[in-house]
PDB file of C-alpha atoms in Angstrom:
ATOM      1  CA  MET A 214      32.108  28.043 -59.209  1.00 96.00           C
ATOM      2  CA  VAL A 215      29.788  25.767 -60.885  1.00 97.00           C
ATOM      3  CA  ALA A 216      31.951  22.856 -59.659  1.00 97.00           C
ATOM      4  CA  LEU A 217      31.808  24.381 -56.262  1.00 97.00           C
ATOM      5  CA  THR A 218      28.092  24.761 -56.399  1.00 97.00           C
ATOM      6  CA  LYS A 219      27.511  21.338 -57.251  1.00 96.00           C
ATOM      7  CA  GLN A 220      29.663  19.902 -54.079  1.00 96.00           C
ATOM      8  CA  LEU A 221      27.913  22.049 -52.005  1.00 96.00           C
ATOM      9  CA  ALA A 222      24.410  21.314 -53.443  1.00 96.00           C
ATOM     10  CA  PRO A 223      24.278  17.775 -54.526  1.00 94.00           C
ATOM     11  CA  ALA A 224      20.614  17.612 -54.414  1.00 92.00           C
ATOM     12  CA  GLU A 225      17.851  19.463 -56.342  1.00 93.00           C
ATOM     13  CA  GLY A 226      16.034  22.017 -54.424  1.00 93.00           C
ATOM     14  CA  TYR A 227      17.349  24.145 -51.880  1.00 94.00           C
ATOM     15  CA  THR A 228      20.612  23.425 -49.708  1.00 96.00           C
ATOM     16  CA  GLU A 229      21.515  25.051 -46.217  1.00 96.00           C
ATOM     17  CA  THR A 230      25.360  26.102 -46.067  1.00 97.00           C
ATOM     18  CA  LEU A 231      27.241  26.568 -43.100  1.00 97.00           C
ATOM     19  CA  LEU A 232      26.945  30.091 -42.834  1.00 97.00           C
ATOM     20  CA  ASN A 233      23.581  31.420 -41.654  1.00 95.00           C
ATOM     21  CA  GLY A 234      21.350  33.083 -44.178  1.00 95.00           C
ATOM     22  CA  VAL A 235      23.346  31.587 -47.497  1.00 98.00           C
ATOM     23  CA  THR A 236      21.729  29.198 -49.475  1.00 97.00           C
ATOM     24  CA  ILE A 237      22.545  27.188 -52.383  1.00 97.00           C
ATOM     25  CA  MET A 238      19.606  26.810 -55.213  1.00 96.00           C
ATOM     26  CA  ARG A 239      19.494  23.820 -57.751  1.00 96.00           C
ATOM     27  CA  SER A 240      17.225  22.702 -60.377  1.00 96.00           C
ATOM     28  CA  ASN A 241      17.741  19.985 -63.019  1.00 95.00           C
ATOM     29  CA  ARG A 242      14.628  20.922 -64.900  1.00 94.00           C
ATOM     30  CA  PRO A 243      12.907  23.742 -66.787  1.00 95.00           C
ATOM     31  CA  LEU A 244      10.157  25.041 -64.560  1.00 93.00           C
ATOM     32  CA  THR A 245       7.554  27.535 -65.806  1.00 91.00           C
ATOM     33  CA  HIS A 246       5.278  29.738 -64.181  1.00 88.00           C
ATOM     34  CA  THR A 247       6.543  29.152 -60.485  1.00 90.00           C
ATOM     35  CA  GLN A 248       4.857  30.796 -57.597  1.00 91.00           C
ATOM     36  CA  ALA A 249       7.733  31.965 -55.837  1.00 90.00           C
ATOM     37  CA  LEU A 250       8.461  34.019 -52.420  1.00 91.00           C
ATOM     38  CA  TYR A 251      11.559  35.674 -51.810  1.00 90.00           C
ATOM     39  CA  GLU A 252      13.046  37.110 -48.556  1.00 92.00           C
ATOM     40  CA  PRO A 253      15.121  40.398 -49.353  1.00 95.00           C
ATOM     41  CA  SER A 254      17.823  38.543 -51.002  1.00 96.00           C
ATOM     42  CA  ILE A 255      20.913  38.934 -53.145  1.00 98.00           C
ATOM     43  CA  VAL A 256      20.231  35.954 -55.682  1.00 98.00           C
ATOM     44  CA  ILE A 257      23.410  35.278 -57.916  1.00 98.00           C
ATOM     45  CA  VAL A 258      22.873  32.646 -60.211  1.00 98.00           C
ATOM     46  CA  LEU A 259      26.261  30.934 -61.484  1.00 97.00           C
ATOM     47  CA  GLN A 260      24.622  28.688 -64.366  1.00 97.00           C
ATOM     48  CA  GLY A 261      21.384  28.313 -66.250  1.00 97.00           C
ATOM     49  CA  ARG A 262      18.595  31.321 -66.327  1.00 97.00           C
ATOM     50  CA  LYS A 263      15.872  32.415 -64.290  1.00 97.00           C
ATOM     51  CA  GLN A 264      13.599  35.251 -64.735  1.00 96.00           C
ATOM     52  CA  GLY A 265      11.100  36.631 -62.726  1.00 94.00           C
ATOM     53  CA  MET A 266       7.647  38.747 -63.149  1.00 93.00           C
ATOM     54  CA  HIS A 267       6.305  41.274 -61.047  1.00 92.00           C
ATOM     55  CA  GLY A 268       4.278  44.253 -61.740  1.00 89.00           C
ATOM     56  CA  GLY A 269       4.188  43.507 -65.404  1.00 90.00           C
ATOM     57  CA  LYS A 270       7.847  43.928 -65.803  1.00 94.00           C
ATOM     58  CA  LEU A 271      10.355  41.202 -66.657  1.00 95.00           C
ATOM     59  CA  TYR A 272      13.281  40.515 -64.465  1.00 97.00           C
ATOM     60  CA  VAL A 273      16.361  38.250 -65.959  1.00 97.00           C
ATOM     61  CA  TYR A 274      19.019  36.833 -63.699  1.00 97.00           C
ATOM     62  CA  ASP A 275      21.725  34.846 -65.136  1.00 96.00           C
ATOM     63  CA  ALA A 276      25.663  33.914 -65.202  1.00 95.00           C
ATOM     64  CA  GLN A 277      25.815  37.706 -66.291  1.00 96.00           C
ATOM     65  CA  HIS A 278      23.282  39.336 -64.307  1.00 97.00           C
ATOM     66  CA  TYR A 279      22.199  39.091 -60.086  1.00 97.00           C
ATOM     67  CA  LEU A 280      18.687  39.755 -58.791  1.00 97.00           C
ATOM     68  CA  VAL A 281      18.313  42.172 -55.823  1.00 97.00           C
ATOM     69  CA  LEU A 282      15.069  42.165 -53.419  1.00 96.00           C
ATOM     70  CA  SER A 283      14.751  44.965 -51.032  1.00 94.00           C
ATOM     71  CA  VAL A 284      11.493  43.582 -49.379  1.00 93.00           C
ATOM     72  CA  PRO A 285      10.010  40.189 -48.978  1.00 93.00           C
ATOM     73  CA  LEU A 286       8.132  39.710 -52.326  1.00 93.00           C
ATOM     74  CA  PRO A 287       5.994  36.838 -53.969  1.00 93.00           C
ATOM     75  CA  PHE A 288       6.135  36.766 -57.552  1.00 89.00           C
ATOM     76  CA  THR A 289       6.099  34.421 -60.873  1.00 93.00           C
ATOM     77  CA  THR A 290       9.463  33.106 -61.740  1.00 95.00           C
ATOM     78  CA  GLU A 291      10.906  30.528 -64.892  1.00 96.00           C
ATOM     79  CA  THR A 292      13.555  28.711 -64.545  1.00 96.00           C
ATOM     80  CA  GLN A 293      16.039  27.548 -67.939  1.00 97.00           C
ATOM     81  CA  ALA A 294      17.895  24.263 -66.972  1.00 97.00           C
ATOM     82  CA  SER A 295      18.551  20.752 -67.616  1.00 96.00           C
ATOM     83  CA  GLU A 296      20.131  17.196 -66.229  1.00 94.00           C
ATOM     84  CA  ALA A 297      23.136  17.961 -68.330  1.00 95.00           C
ATOM     85  CA  GLU A 298      23.207  21.666 -67.318  1.00 96.00           C
ATOM     86  CA  PRO A 299      21.336  22.407 -64.232  1.00 97.00           C
ATOM     87  CA  MET A 300      20.583  25.774 -62.770  1.00 98.00           C
ATOM     88  CA  LEU A 301      22.848  26.533 -59.970  1.00 98.00           C
ATOM     89  CA  GLY A 302      22.591  29.874 -57.743  1.00 98.00           C
ATOM     90  CA  ILE A 303      23.658  31.064 -54.387  1.00 98.00           C
ATOM     91  CA  ALA A 304      20.933  33.376 -52.674  1.00 97.00           C
ATOM     92  CA  LEU A 305      21.767  35.543 -49.604  1.00 98.00           C
ATOM     93  CA  ARG A 306      19.468  37.078 -47.046  1.00 97.00           C
ATOM     94  CA  ILE A 307      19.990  40.370 -47.008  1.00 96.00           C
ATOM     95  CA  ASP A 308      20.698  41.510 -43.319  1.00 95.00           C
ATOM     96  CA  PRO A 309      18.966  44.888 -42.563  1.00 91.00           C
ATOM     97  CA  SER A 310      21.415  46.187 -39.782  1.00 92.00           C
ATOM     98  CA  ILE A 311      24.706  45.317 -41.779  1.00 95.00           C
ATOM     99  CA  THR A 312      22.983  46.725 -45.108  1.00 94.00           C
ATOM    100  CA  ALA A 313      21.395  50.109 -43.196  1.00 91.00           C
ATOM    101  CA  GLU A 314      25.322  50.142 -41.710  1.00 94.00           C
ATOM    102  CA  LEU A 315      26.952  50.056 -44.802  1.00 95.00           C
ATOM    103  CA  SER A 316      24.532  52.309 -46.721  1.00 91.00           C
ATOM    104  CA  VAL A 317      25.252  55.185 -44.450  1.00 89.00           C
ATOM    105  CA  ALA A 318      28.592  54.941 -44.617  1.00 92.00           C
ATOM    106  CA  ILE A 319      28.442  55.283 -48.471  1.00 91.00           C
ATOM    107  CA  GLU A 320      25.826  57.914 -48.619  1.00 84.00           C
ATOM    108  CA  ALA A 321      28.170  59.855 -46.483  1.00 82.00           C
ATOM    109  CA  GLU A 322      31.092  59.581 -49.260  1.00 80.00           C
ATOM    110  CA  GLU A 323      28.848  59.649 -52.323  1.00 71.00           C
ATOM    111  CA  SER A 324      26.374  62.653 -52.650  1.00 60.00           C
ATOM    112  CA  PRO A 325      23.808  61.391 -55.584  1.00 58.00           C
ATOM    113  CA  HIS A 326      20.474  59.783 -54.085  1.00 68.00           C
ATOM    114  CA  SER A 327      18.430  57.000 -56.048  1.00 78.00           C
ATOM    115  CA  VAL A 328      14.986  56.220 -55.968  1.00 86.00           C
ATOM    116  CA  PRO A 329      14.392  53.091 -53.904  1.00 91.00           C
ATOM    117  CA  ALA A 330      13.710  49.882 -56.013  1.00 91.00           C
ATOM    118  CA  THR A 331      11.656  46.908 -54.838  1.00 93.00           C
ATOM    119  CA  LEU A 332      13.670  44.421 -57.017  1.00 94.00           C
ATOM    120  CA  TYR A 333      16.080  44.983 -59.744  1.00 96.00           C
ATOM    121  CA  ALA A 334      18.368  42.822 -62.129  1.00 96.00           C
ATOM    122  CA  THR A 335      21.926  44.162 -62.811  1.00 96.00           C
ATOM    123  CA  ARG A 336      25.181  42.836 -64.185  1.00 96.00           C
ATOM    124  CA  LEU A 337      27.574  40.873 -62.221  1.00 96.00           C
ATOM    125  CA  ASP A 338      31.119  42.466 -62.156  1.00 96.00           C
ATOM    126  CA  ASP A 339      34.532  41.153 -61.792  1.00 97.00           C
ATOM    127  CA  LYS A 340      34.763  42.036 -58.089  1.00 97.00           C
ATOM    128  CA  LEU A 341      31.193  40.843 -57.047  1.00 98.00           C
ATOM    129  CA  GLN A 342      32.221  37.577 -58.891  1.00 97.00           C
ATOM    130  CA  ASP A 343      35.619  37.083 -57.053  1.00 98.00           C
ATOM    131  CA  ALA A 344      33.827  37.813 -53.848  1.00 98.00           C
ATOM    132  CA  THR A 345      31.228  35.131 -55.019  1.00 98.00           C
ATOM    133  CA  LEU A 346      33.894  32.550 -55.720  1.00 98.00           C
ATOM    134  CA  ARG A 347      35.788  33.217 -52.080  1.00 98.00           C
ATOM    135  CA  LEU A 348      32.753  32.500 -50.502  1.00 98.00           C
ATOM    136  CA  LEU A 349      31.990  29.300 -52.158  1.00 98.00           C
ATOM    137  CA  GLU A 350      35.348  28.158 -51.550  1.00 98.00           C
ATOM    138  CA  ALA A 351      34.916  29.132 -47.758  1.00 98.00           C
ATOM    139  CA  LEU A 352      31.477  27.368 -47.409  1.00 98.00           C
ATOM    140  CA  THR A 353      33.438  23.990 -48.261  1.00 97.00           C
ATOM    141  CA  SER A 354      35.444  24.375 -44.825  1.00 97.00           C
ATOM    142  CA  PRO A 355      33.748  24.511 -41.448  1.00 97.00           C
ATOM    143  CA  LEU A 356      36.563  26.537 -39.960  1.00 97.00           C
ATOM    144  CA  GLU A 357      36.554  29.288 -43.199  1.00 97.00           C
ATOM    145  CA  ALA A 358      32.923  29.448 -43.057  1.00 97.00           C
ATOM    146  CA  LYS A 359      32.762  29.900 -39.429  1.00 97.00           C
ATOM    147  CA  LEU A 360      36.125  32.483 -39.521  1.00 97.00           C
ATOM    148  CA  ILE A 361      36.136  34.363 -43.010  1.00 97.00           C
ATOM    149  CA  GLY A 362      32.474  33.647 -44.353  1.00 98.00           C
ATOM    150  CA  PRO A 363      30.727  36.552 -42.498  1.00 98.00           C
ATOM    151  CA  SER A 364      33.288  38.950 -43.750  1.00 98.00           C
ATOM    152  CA  ILE A 365      33.084  37.547 -47.305  1.00 98.00           C
ATOM    153  CA  TYR A 366      29.438  37.851 -46.944  1.00 98.00           C
ATOM    154  CA  ARG A 367      29.848  41.652 -46.022  1.00 98.00           C
ATOM    155  CA  GLU A 368      32.004  42.309 -48.738  1.00 98.00           C
ATOM    156  CA  ILE A 369      29.311  41.019 -51.195  1.00 98.00           C
ATOM    157  CA  THR A 370      26.711  43.389 -49.541  1.00 98.00           C
ATOM    158  CA  TYR A 371      28.867  46.116 -49.794  1.00 97.00           C
ATOM    159  CA  ARG A 372      29.567  45.270 -53.425  1.00 97.00           C
ATOM    160  CA  VAL A 373      25.889  45.152 -54.207  1.00 97.00           C
ATOM    161  CA  LEU A 374      25.529  48.403 -52.481  1.00 96.00           C
ATOM    162  CA  ILE A 375      28.228  50.338 -54.663  1.00 94.00           C
ATOM    163  CA  GLY A 376      26.976  48.493 -57.830  1.00 93.00           C
ATOM    164  CA  GLU A 377      25.439  49.660 -61.006  1.00 90.00           C
ATOM    165  CA  GLN A 378      21.855  50.000 -59.236  1.00 92.00           C
ATOM    166  CA  GLY A 379      23.091  49.749 -55.863  1.00 93.00           C
ATOM    167  CA  GLY A 380      21.551  53.108 -54.869  1.00 91.00           C
ATOM    168  CA  SER A 381      18.077  51.926 -55.265  1.00 91.00           C
ATOM    169  CA  LEU A 382      18.861  49.526 -52.528  1.00 92.00           C
ATOM    170  CA  ARG A 383      20.579  51.699 -50.492  1.00 91.00           C
ATOM    171  CA  ALA A 384      17.773  54.220 -50.766  1.00 88.00           C
ATOM    172  CA  ALA A 385      15.297  51.316 -49.624  1.00 88.00           C
ATOM    173  CA  TYR A 386      17.044  51.270 -46.391  1.00 85.00           C
ATOM    174  CA  GLN A 387      16.820  55.181 -45.697  1.00 83.00           C
ATOM    175  CA  GLN A 388      15.058  56.129 -42.518  1.00 77.00           C
ATOM    176  CA  GLY A 389      11.918  58.269 -42.457  1.00 83.00           C
ATOM    177  CA  THR A 390      10.920  57.580 -46.106  1.00 88.00           C
ATOM    178  CA  ASN A 391       7.605  56.298 -47.346  1.00 93.00           C
ATOM    179  CA  PHE A 392       9.429  53.178 -48.756  1.00 93.00           C
ATOM    180  CA  GLY A 393      11.117  52.594 -45.452  1.00 89.00           C
ATOM    181  CA  ARG A 394       7.929  52.639 -43.833  1.00 93.00           C
ATOM    182  CA  ILE A 395       6.450  50.217 -45.906  1.00 95.00           C
ATOM    183  CA  ALA A 396       9.267  47.887 -45.906  1.00 92.00           C
ATOM    184  CA  LYS A 397       9.254  47.681 -42.082  1.00 90.00           C
ATOM    185  CA  VAL A 398       5.348  46.607 -42.451  1.00 95.00           C
ATOM    186  CA  LEU A 399       6.156  44.234 -45.104  1.00 94.00           C
ATOM    187  CA  ARG A 400       9.238  42.640 -42.929  1.00 91.00           C
ATOM    188  CA  ARG A 401       6.550  42.300 -39.817  1.00 93.00           C
ATOM    189  CA  ILE A 402       4.000  40.627 -42.365  1.00 96.00           C
ATOM    190  CA  HIS A 403       6.333  37.999 -43.559  1.00 93.00           C
ATOM    191  CA  THR A 404       7.548  37.385 -39.861  1.00 91.00           C
ATOM    192  CA  GLN A 405       3.514  37.855 -38.150  1.00 94.00           C
ATOM    193  CA  TYR A 406       1.514  36.423 -41.122  1.00 95.00           C
ATOM    194  CA  ASP A 407      -0.205  34.071 -38.321  1.00 94.00           C
ATOM    195  CA  LEU A 408      -1.576  36.891 -36.506  1.00 94.00           C
ATOM    196  CA  ASP A 409      -4.571  39.195 -37.140  1.00 92.00           C
ATOM    197  CA  LEU A 410      -3.290  41.827 -39.121  1.00 94.00           C
ATOM    198  CA  ASP A 411      -5.587  44.533 -40.242  1.00 93.00           C
ATOM    199  CA  VAL A 412      -4.923  47.434 -42.458  1.00 96.00           C
ATOM    200  CA  ALA A 413      -5.781  50.258 -40.452  1.00 97.00           C
ATOM    201  CA  THR A 414      -3.129  49.136 -37.463  1.00 96.00           C
ATOM    202  CA  LEU A 415      -0.236  48.486 -40.085  1.00 97.00           C
ATOM    203  CA  ALA A 416      -1.033  51.863 -41.726  1.00 97.00           C
ATOM    204  CA  GLY A 417      -0.891  53.619 -38.164  1.00 96.00           C
ATOM    205  CA  GLU A 418       2.531  51.449 -37.414  1.00 94.00           C
ATOM    206  CA  ALA A 419       3.581  53.275 -40.986  1.00 95.00           C
ATOM    207  CA  HIS A 420       2.546  56.685 -39.916  1.00 94.00           C
ATOM    208  CA  LEU A 421       0.490  57.012 -43.008  1.00 96.00           C
ATOM    209  CA  SER A 422      -3.268  57.411 -43.265  1.00 97.00           C
ATOM    210  CA  VAL A 423      -5.202  54.537 -44.627  1.00 97.00           C
ATOM    211  CA  PRO A 424      -5.519  56.221 -48.275  1.00 97.00           C
ATOM    212  CA  ALA A 425      -1.851  57.148 -48.054  1.00 97.00           C
ATOM    213  CA  PHE A 426      -1.033  53.685 -46.955  1.00 97.00           C
ATOM    214  CA  HIS A 427      -2.803  51.758 -49.335  1.00 97.00           C
ATOM    215  CA  ALA A 428      -1.268  53.897 -52.343  1.00 97.00           C
ATOM    216  CA  HIS A 429       2.589  53.618 -50.971  1.00 96.00           C
ATOM    217  CA  PHE A 430       2.023  49.857 -50.231  1.00 96.00           C
ATOM    218  CA  LYS A 431       0.842  49.379 -54.058  1.00 95.00           C
ATOM    219  CA  ALA A 432       3.729  51.441 -55.423  1.00 93.00           C
ATOM    220  CA  VAL A 433       6.095  48.955 -53.435  1.00 94.00           C
ATOM    221  CA  THR A 434       4.330  45.613 -54.102  1.00 95.00           C
ATOM    222  CA  ALA A 435       2.299  46.203 -57.047  1.00 94.00           C
ATOM    223  CA  THR A 436      -0.835  44.743 -54.842  1.00 95.00           C
ATOM    224  CA  SER A 437      -3.028  45.839 -52.161  1.00 96.00           C
ATOM    225  CA  PRO A 438      -2.174  45.272 -48.400  1.00 97.00           C
ATOM    226  CA  ILE A 439      -4.995  42.473 -48.265  1.00 96.00           C
ATOM    227  CA  GLN A 440      -3.847  40.583 -51.186  1.00 96.00           C
ATOM    228  CA  TYR A 441      -0.104  40.781 -50.234  1.00 97.00           C
ATOM    229  CA  ILE A 442      -0.831  39.236 -46.687  1.00 97.00           C
ATOM    230  CA  LYS A 443      -3.061  36.566 -48.365  1.00 97.00           C
ATOM    231  CA  ALA A 444      -0.333  35.770 -50.574  1.00 96.00           C
ATOM    232  CA  ILE A 445       2.176  35.500 -47.688  1.00 96.00           C
ATOM    233  CA  ARG A 446      -0.054  33.241 -45.937  1.00 97.00           C
ATOM    234  CA  LEU A 447      -0.596  30.639 -48.604  1.00 97.00           C
ATOM    235  CA  HIS A 448       3.303  30.767 -49.605  1.00 96.00           C
ATOM    236  CA  GLN A 449       4.143  29.936 -46.131  1.00 96.00           C
ATOM    237  CA  ALA A 450       1.255  27.268 -46.045  1.00 97.00           C
ATOM    238  CA  ARG A 451       2.744  25.728 -49.395  1.00 96.00           C
ATOM    239  CA  MET A 452       6.424  25.835 -47.911  1.00 94.00           C
ATOM    240  CA  MET A 453       5.120  23.907 -44.290  1.00 95.00           C
ATOM    241  CA  MET A 454       3.269  21.344 -46.139  1.00 96.00           C
ATOM    242  CA  ILE A 455       6.244  20.594 -48.710  1.00 93.00           C
ATOM    243  CA  ARG A 456       9.119  20.741 -46.158  1.00 90.00           C
ATOM    244  CA  ASN A 457       7.205  19.686 -42.823  1.00 92.00           C
ATOM    245  CA  GLY A 458       5.137  17.115 -44.390  1.00 93.00           C
ATOM    246  CA  ILE A 459       1.958  18.508 -42.487  1.00 95.00           C
ATOM    247  CA  SER A 460      -1.797  18.121 -43.881  1.00 96.00           C
ATOM    248  CA  ALA A 461      -3.548  21.581 -45.694  1.00 96.00           C
ATOM    249  CA  GLY A 462      -6.002  21.475 -42.608  1.00 96.00           C
ATOM    250  CA  SER A 463      -2.860  21.893 -40.460  1.00 97.00           C
ATOM    251  CA  ALA A 464      -0.897  24.522 -42.234  1.00 97.00           C
ATOM    252  CA  ALA A 465      -4.028  26.690 -43.099  1.00 97.00           C
ATOM    253  CA  GLU A 466      -4.585  26.672 -39.143  1.00 96.00           C
ATOM    254  CA  GLN A 467      -0.830  27.766 -38.793  1.00 96.00           C
ATOM    255  CA  VAL A 468      -0.963  30.265 -41.003  1.00 97.00           C
ATOM    256  CA  GLY A 469      -4.070  31.863 -39.832  1.00 94.00           C
ATOM    257  CA  TYR A 470      -7.069  30.488 -41.623  1.00 95.00           C
ATOM    258  CA  GLU A 471      -9.947  29.541 -39.593  1.00 92.00           C
ATOM    259  CA  SER A 472     -11.856  28.076 -42.559  1.00 94.00           C
ATOM    260  CA  PRO A 473      -9.968  24.933 -44.183  1.00 93.00           C
ATOM    261  CA  SER A 474     -12.535  25.011 -47.224  1.00 95.00           C
ATOM    262  CA  GLN A 475     -11.728  28.948 -47.909  1.00 96.00           C
ATOM    263  CA  PHE A 476      -7.940  28.280 -47.393  1.00 97.00           C
ATOM    264  CA  SER A 477      -8.356  25.321 -50.051  1.00 96.00           C
ATOM    265  CA  ARG A 478     -10.229  27.751 -52.619  1.00 96.00           C
ATOM    266  CA  GLU A 479      -7.848  30.363 -52.397  1.00 97.00           C
ATOM    267  CA  PHE A 480      -4.876  27.983 -52.535  1.00 97.00           C
ATOM    268  CA  LYS A 481      -6.193  26.806 -55.758  1.00 96.00           C
ATOM    269  CA  ARG A 482      -6.566  30.348 -56.897  1.00 95.00           C
ATOM    270  CA  GLN A 483      -3.549  31.218 -55.850  1.00 94.00           C
ATOM    271  CA  PHE A 484      -1.360  28.640 -57.285  1.00 94.00           C
ATOM    272  CA  GLY A 485      -3.545  26.898 -60.034  1.00 93.00           C
ATOM    273  CA  ARG A 486      -3.774  23.510 -58.319  1.00 94.00           C
ATOM    274  CA  SER A 487      -5.167  22.019 -55.100  1.00 96.00           C
ATOM    275  CA  PRO A 488      -2.822  21.999 -52.014  1.00 96.00           C
ATOM    276  CA  THR A 489      -2.495  17.938 -52.637  1.00 94.00           C
ATOM    277  CA  ASP A 490      -1.514  18.422 -56.343  1.00 94.00           C
ATOM    278  CA  GLU A 491       0.630  21.164 -55.757  1.00 94.00           C
ATOM    279  CA  VAL A 492       2.463  19.817 -52.757  1.00 92.00           C
ATOM    280  CA  ARG A 493       3.247  16.658 -55.028  1.00 90.00           C
ATOM    281  CA  HIS A 494       4.355  18.828 -58.077  1.00 87.00           C
ATOM    282  CA  LEU A 495       6.957  20.652 -56.123  1.00 88.00           C
ATOM    283  CA  LYS A 496       7.942  18.374 -53.256  1.00 86.00           C
ATOM    284  CA  GLU A 497      11.446  17.873 -55.001  1.00 80.00           C
ATOM    285  CA  VAL A 498      12.024  21.052 -56.546  1.00 83.00           C
ATOM    286  CA  MET A 499      11.299  23.107 -53.243  1.00 85.00           C
ATOM    287  CA  ALA A 500      12.998  20.503 -51.093  1.00 87.00           C
ATOM    288  CA  LEU A 501      15.152  21.839 -48.013  1.00 89.00           C
ATOM    289  CA  THR A 502      18.629  19.979 -47.564  1.00 92.00           C
ATOM    290  CA  PRO A 503      20.788  20.669 -44.515  1.00 90.00           C
ATOM    291  CA  ALA A 504      24.494  21.607 -44.644  1.00 87.00           C
ATOM    292  CA  THR A 505      25.928  17.983 -45.404  1.00 65.00           C
ATOM    293  CA  HIS A 506      29.566  19.380 -44.895  1.00 55.00           C
ATOM    294  CA  ARG A 507      28.709  20.501 -41.338  1.00 46.00           C
ATOM    295  CA  ARG A 508      27.486  17.050 -40.190  1.00 44.00           C
ATOM    296  CA  GLU A 509      30.173  15.055 -42.201  1.00 43.00           C
ATOM    297  CA  ASN A 510      33.313  17.432 -40.773  1.00 45.00           C
ATOM    298  CA  SER A 511      31.789  17.507 -37.126  1.00 41.00           C
ATOM    299  CA  ARG A 512      31.609  13.836 -36.867  1.00 41.00           C
ATOM    300  CA  ARG A 513      35.049  13.621 -38.646  1.00 39.00           C
ATOM    301  CA  THR A 514      36.572  16.370 -36.268  1.00 37.00           C
ATOM    302  CA  GLN A 515      35.147  15.028 -33.024  1.00 38.00           C
ATOM    303  CA  HIS A 516      36.297  11.250 -33.822  1.00 37.00           C
ATOM    304  CA  ARG A 517      40.029  12.750 -34.186  1.00 35.00           C
ATOM    305  CA  TYR A 518      39.438  15.313 -31.263  1.00 34.00           C
ATOM    306  CA  PRO A 519      37.154  14.068 -29.038  1.00 34.00           C
ATOM    307  CA  HIS A 520      38.107  16.690 -26.241  1.00 34.00           C
ATOM    308  CA  LEU A 521      36.358  19.580 -28.626  1.00 30.00           C
ATOM    309  CA  ARG A 522      32.969  17.470 -28.111  1.00 33.00           C
ATOM    310  CA  GLU A 523      32.036  19.625 -25.098  1.00 33.00           C
ATOM    311  CA  THR A 524      33.704  22.766 -26.614  1.00 32.00           C
ATOM    312  CA  ALA A 525      31.605  22.630 -29.614  1.00 33.00           C
ATOM    313  CA  ARG A 526      28.483  22.771 -27.542  1.00 33.00           C
ATOM    314  CA  THR A 527      29.350  26.216 -26.549  1.00 33.00           C
ATOM    315  CA  LEU A 528      29.946  27.477 -29.801  1.00 33.00           C
ATOM    316  CA  PRO A 529      26.971  29.541 -31.679  1.00 34.00           C
ATOM    317  CA  LYS A 530      25.215  27.529 -34.598  1.00 33.00           C
ATOM    318  CA  LEU A 531      25.999  29.055 -38.263  1.00 32.00           C
ATOM    319  CA  ALA A 532      23.274  27.663 -39.997  1.00 33.00           C
ATOM    320  CA  GLY A 533      19.702  26.810 -38.967  1.00 30.00           C
TER     321      GLY A 533
END
């Protein structure tokens, strides 16, 4: 798995794969106290070690343990890695519809119910490890990534849902619970952070009173709605500056800030550095590399089979 991961991600940072929602992570150096923003994800580390701190709790994910996040969440991470032994991992974005569908089917067969969890780290068992290996193998081939990659991705989701702490993830996708209502609001904030988001409106969308919304929101995220919205905007602005090369002023405007000076103050308070210094510090570590196999194999295929060029235009893209 380490050899396949190195092949799929020759560069440091994040590398897209041929399957939408699946990204390879690589770090050739140790990183301390890094502010991170994870989507709802399954994160499997194959070499090295990462640990995250959230709500006063420490979560370790390494070659024996994987991390699961049921909601979009900013938290602090540390990475143990070196040039000789880089940290290598694979992150699978959780698909809400697939996860909810599988959760309902599993709950129909299993009666015990668990308490929803925002995130957890748990042991990587043999069957999940085997499915991860098969996914990595499939991602080295455009045809296999397209034809069998989605089924392996679905199997990995299933393995996580029936895993040692899978009940916590299944519970997070139950309809009508307070956790589910907050999770829905978090997904909205995560995608519409540039809009005017006021707490009263968000509470109404969750069908909760404002005091109850505050209480349940903090229980899920360990912070207040206002602080969470601010953190999401700052994380998104940082990512725009790192990956799109835009200025701090432009990033501030795109995430909903009206005052560039306020943005700079809050950015430094969040990350401990000015926007310019933070971008310089993390540009390599958080760089996003497109899936190289797709481009190389596509050129090779079109050279050998020119009649496929038009057909290829009608096929859906598997990666962004």
